[in-house]
Amino acid sequence: MVLSECRIGEKARVTALLLGESRRKRIMDLGLMPGTEVQVVRKAPLGDPIVVQVRGYQVSFRMSEARYIEISDL
């Protein structure tokens, strides 16, 4: 499953970042690493972007990025 498929309020754990090196580094700089718990807080009306709670703060991702963040259920 990938982050873009999560519903609002759903919690998950990041298992892999399937992005190119520069985008993966940017995502990791935001605190999203394999093993990190995330919760989808909200999605924009058309579904893009997606707001995620990570380590006590909220981060917004484009769907084009969230599609490549692999997660598993908690």
Short mmCIF file of N, CA and C in Angstrom, two decimals:
data_model
loop_
_atom_site.label_atom_id
_atom_site.label_comp_id
_atom_site.label_asym_id
_atom_site.label_seq_id
_atom_site.Cartn_x
_atom_site.Cartn_y
_atom_site.Cartn_z
N MET A 1 0.85 -1.18 0.00
CA MET A 1 0.00 0.00 0.00
C MET A 1 0.90 1.24 0.00
N VAL A 2 0.39 2.33 -0.58
CA VAL A 2 1.17 3.57 -0.59
C VAL A 2 0.39 4.68 0.14
N LEU A 3 1.10 5.71 0.54
CA LEU A 3 0.51 6.78 1.36
C LEU A 3 -0.67 7.46 0.67
N SER A 4 -0.63 7.59 -0.63
CA SER A 4 -1.72 8.26 -1.34
C SER A 4 -3.04 7.50 -1.25
N GLU A 5 -3.00 6.22 -0.91
CA GLU A 5 -4.22 5.40 -0.81
C GLU A 5 -4.85 5.45 0.58
N CYS A 6 -4.16 6.04 1.56
CA CYS A 6 -4.67 6.11 2.94
C CYS A 6 -5.88 7.02 3.02
N ARG A 7 -6.80 6.66 3.90
CA ARG A 7 -7.96 7.50 4.14
C ARG A 7 -7.66 8.45 5.30
N ILE A 8 -8.45 9.49 5.41
CA ILE A 8 -8.28 10.47 6.49
C ILE A 8 -8.46 9.76 7.83
N GLY A 9 -7.53 10.03 8.77
CA GLY A 9 -7.57 9.44 10.10
C GLY A 9 -6.84 8.11 10.21
N GLU A 10 -6.49 7.53 9.09
CA GLU A 10 -5.81 6.23 9.09
C GLU A 10 -4.34 6.39 9.50
N LYS A 11 -3.87 5.46 10.34
CA LYS A 11 -2.47 5.46 10.76
C LYS A 11 -1.74 4.33 10.07
N ALA A 12 -0.45 4.57 9.81
CA ALA A 12 0.36 3.56 9.12
C ALA A 12 1.83 3.76 9.48
N ARG A 13 2.63 2.83 9.05
CA ARG A 13 4.08 2.91 9.27
C ARG A 13 4.77 2.91 7.91
N VAL A 14 5.72 3.82 7.74
CA VAL A 14 6.46 3.91 6.48
C VAL A 14 7.38 2.70 6.36
N THR A 15 7.33 2.03 5.22
CA THR A 15 8.20 0.88 5.01
C THR A 15 9.30 1.15 3.98
N ALA A 16 9.02 2.03 3.01
CA ALA A 16 10.04 2.33 2.00
C ALA A 16 9.72 3.64 1.30
N LEU A 17 10.75 4.30 0.84
CA LEU A 17 10.62 5.52 0.03
C LEU A 17 11.11 5.17 -1.36
N LEU A 18 10.17 5.06 -2.29
CA LEU A 18 10.50 4.60 -3.64
C LEU A 18 10.69 5.78 -4.59
N LEU A 19 11.52 6.70 -4.18
CA LEU A 19 11.75 7.94 -4.93
C LEU A 19 13.21 8.01 -5.36
N GLY A 20 13.47 8.92 -6.28
CA GLY A 20 14.85 9.19 -6.67
C GLY A 20 15.63 9.76 -5.50
N GLU A 21 16.93 9.76 -5.61
CA GLU A 21 17.79 10.14 -4.50
C GLU A 21 17.49 11.53 -3.93
N SER A 22 17.35 12.54 -4.77
CA SER A 22 17.13 13.90 -4.26
C SER A 22 15.78 14.05 -3.59
N ARG A 23 14.71 13.47 -4.16
CA ARG A 23 13.39 13.55 -3.53
C ARG A 23 13.35 12.72 -2.26
N ARG A 24 13.99 11.57 -2.27
CA ARG A 24 14.03 10.72 -1.07
C ARG A 24 14.74 11.45 0.07
N LYS A 25 15.83 12.13 -0.23
CA LYS A 25 16.56 12.87 0.80
C LYS A 25 15.70 14.00 1.36
N ARG A 26 14.96 14.70 0.50
CA ARG A 26 14.09 15.78 0.95
C ARG A 26 13.01 15.23 1.89
N ILE A 27 12.41 14.11 1.52
CA ILE A 27 11.38 13.49 2.36
C ILE A 27 11.98 13.07 3.70
N MET A 28 13.17 12.51 3.68
CA MET A 28 13.83 12.08 4.92
C MET A 28 14.20 13.28 5.77
N ASP A 29 14.57 14.40 5.15
CA ASP A 29 14.87 15.62 5.91
C ASP A 29 13.63 16.13 6.64
N LEU A 30 12.44 15.82 6.11
CA LEU A 30 11.19 16.20 6.76
C LEU A 30 10.83 15.25 7.90
N GLY A 31 11.62 14.21 8.11
CA GLY A 31 11.40 13.29 9.22
C GLY A 31 10.68 12.01 8.84
N LEU A 32 10.43 11.80 7.59
CA LEU A 32 9.72 10.61 7.13
C LEU A 32 10.74 9.57 6.69
N MET A 33 11.02 8.62 7.57
CA MET A 33 11.98 7.56 7.28
C MET A 33 11.29 6.22 7.46
N PRO A 34 11.84 5.17 6.89
CA PRO A 34 11.27 3.85 7.12
C PRO A 34 11.16 3.58 8.62
N GLY A 35 9.98 3.11 9.04
CA GLY A 35 9.72 2.84 10.46
C GLY A 35 8.94 3.95 11.14
N THR A 36 8.82 5.11 10.50
CA THR A 36 8.11 6.24 11.08
C THR A 36 6.60 6.03 11.00
N GLU A 37 5.90 6.33 12.10
CA GLU A 37 4.44 6.27 12.09
C GLU A 37 3.89 7.56 11.51
N VAL A 38 2.86 7.44 10.68
CA VAL A 38 2.22 8.60 10.07
C VAL A 38 0.70 8.45 10.21
N GLN A 39 0.02 9.57 10.19
CA GLN A 39 -1.44 9.58 10.18
C GLN A 39 -1.91 10.63 9.18
N VAL A 40 -2.80 10.23 8.31
CA VAL A 40 -3.35 11.18 7.34
C VAL A 40 -4.33 12.09 8.07
N VAL A 41 -4.08 13.40 8.02
CA VAL A 41 -4.90 14.38 8.72
C VAL A 41 -6.01 14.90 7.81
N ARG A 42 -5.65 15.25 6.59
CA ARG A 42 -6.66 15.72 5.64
C ARG A 42 -6.11 15.68 4.21
N LYS A 43 -7.09 15.76 3.31
CA LYS A 43 -6.74 15.83 1.89
C LYS A 43 -7.47 17.03 1.32
N ALA A 44 -6.89 17.66 0.34
CA ALA A 44 -7.54 18.78 -0.34
C ALA A 44 -8.77 18.24 -1.08
N PRO A 45 -9.74 19.10 -1.39
CA PRO A 45 -10.97 18.65 -2.04
C PRO A 45 -10.77 17.79 -3.28
N LEU A 46 -9.76 18.06 -4.05
CA LEU A 46 -9.49 17.22 -5.22
C LEU A 46 -8.46 16.14 -4.92
N GLY A 47 -8.11 16.00 -3.63
CA GLY A 47 -7.21 14.92 -3.21
C GLY A 47 -5.73 15.26 -3.25
N ASP A 48 -5.39 16.45 -3.64
CA ASP A 48 -3.98 16.83 -3.75
C ASP A 48 -3.79 18.25 -3.25
N PRO A 49 -3.04 18.55 -2.26
CA PRO A 49 -2.09 17.70 -1.56
C PRO A 49 -2.73 16.91 -0.41
N ILE A 50 -1.91 16.17 0.29
CA ILE A 50 -2.32 15.36 1.42
C ILE A 50 -1.51 15.85 2.64
N VAL A 51 -2.18 16.01 3.79
CA VAL A 51 -1.51 16.48 5.00
C VAL A 51 -1.37 15.29 5.95
N VAL A 52 -0.14 15.11 6.44
CA VAL A 52 0.19 13.95 7.25
C VAL A 52 0.80 14.39 8.57
N GLN A 53 0.40 13.75 9.66
CA GLN A 53 1.00 13.99 10.99
C GLN A 53 2.22 13.07 11.11
N VAL A 54 3.38 13.69 11.34
CA VAL A 54 4.63 12.94 11.46
C VAL A 54 5.39 13.47 12.66
N ARG A 55 5.68 12.62 13.63
CA ARG A 55 6.51 13.00 14.79
C ARG A 55 6.01 14.27 15.50
N GLY A 56 4.71 14.45 15.57
CA GLY A 56 4.14 15.58 16.30
C GLY A 56 3.94 16.85 15.49
N TYR A 57 4.25 16.84 14.22
CA TYR A 57 3.99 18.00 13.38
C TYR A 57 3.35 17.54 12.07
N GLN A 58 2.83 18.50 11.34
CA GLN A 58 2.12 18.15 10.11
C GLN A 58 2.93 18.56 8.88
N VAL A 59 2.92 17.69 7.91
CA VAL A 59 3.66 17.91 6.67
C VAL A 59 2.70 17.66 5.51
N SER A 60 2.83 18.48 4.48
CA SER A 60 1.98 18.33 3.30
C SER A 60 2.81 17.73 2.17
N PHE A 61 2.23 16.74 1.51
CA PHE A 61 2.89 16.10 0.37
C PHE A 61 2.01 16.18 -0.86
N ARG A 62 2.62 16.32 -1.99
CA ARG A 62 1.89 16.21 -3.25
C ARG A 62 1.56 14.73 -3.46
N MET A 63 0.47 14.50 -4.17
CA MET A 63 0.11 13.10 -4.45
C MET A 63 1.20 12.43 -5.29
N SER A 64 1.87 13.22 -6.12
CA SER A 64 2.94 12.64 -6.94
C SER A 64 4.09 12.13 -6.07
N GLU A 65 4.23 12.66 -4.85
CA GLU A 65 5.24 12.15 -3.91
C GLU A 65 4.65 11.02 -3.07
N ALA A 66 3.41 11.22 -2.59
CA ALA A 66 2.77 10.22 -1.71
C ALA A 66 2.60 8.87 -2.40
N ARG A 67 2.53 8.87 -3.73
CA ARG A 67 2.40 7.61 -4.47
C ARG A 67 3.62 6.71 -4.33
N TYR A 68 4.73 7.31 -3.97
CA TYR A 68 5.98 6.56 -3.89
C TYR A 68 6.47 6.34 -2.46
N ILE A 69 5.57 6.60 -1.49
CA ILE A 69 5.89 6.34 -0.09
C ILE A 69 5.11 5.08 0.31
N GLU A 70 5.82 4.00 0.45
CA GLU A 70 5.19 2.72 0.76
C GLU A 70 4.95 2.61 2.26
N ILE A 71 3.77 2.12 2.64
CA ILE A 71 3.40 2.03 4.06
C ILE A 71 2.80 0.66 4.35
N SER A 72 2.70 0.37 5.66
CA SER A 72 1.97 -0.83 6.10
C SER A 72 1.04 -0.42 7.23
N ASP A 73 -0.02 -1.16 7.44
CA ASP A 73 -0.96 -0.86 8.52
C ASP A 73 -0.29 -1.06 9.86
N LEU A 74 -0.76 -0.33 10.86
CA LEU A 74 -0.25 -0.52 12.23
C LEU A 74 -1.01 -1.63 12.91
#
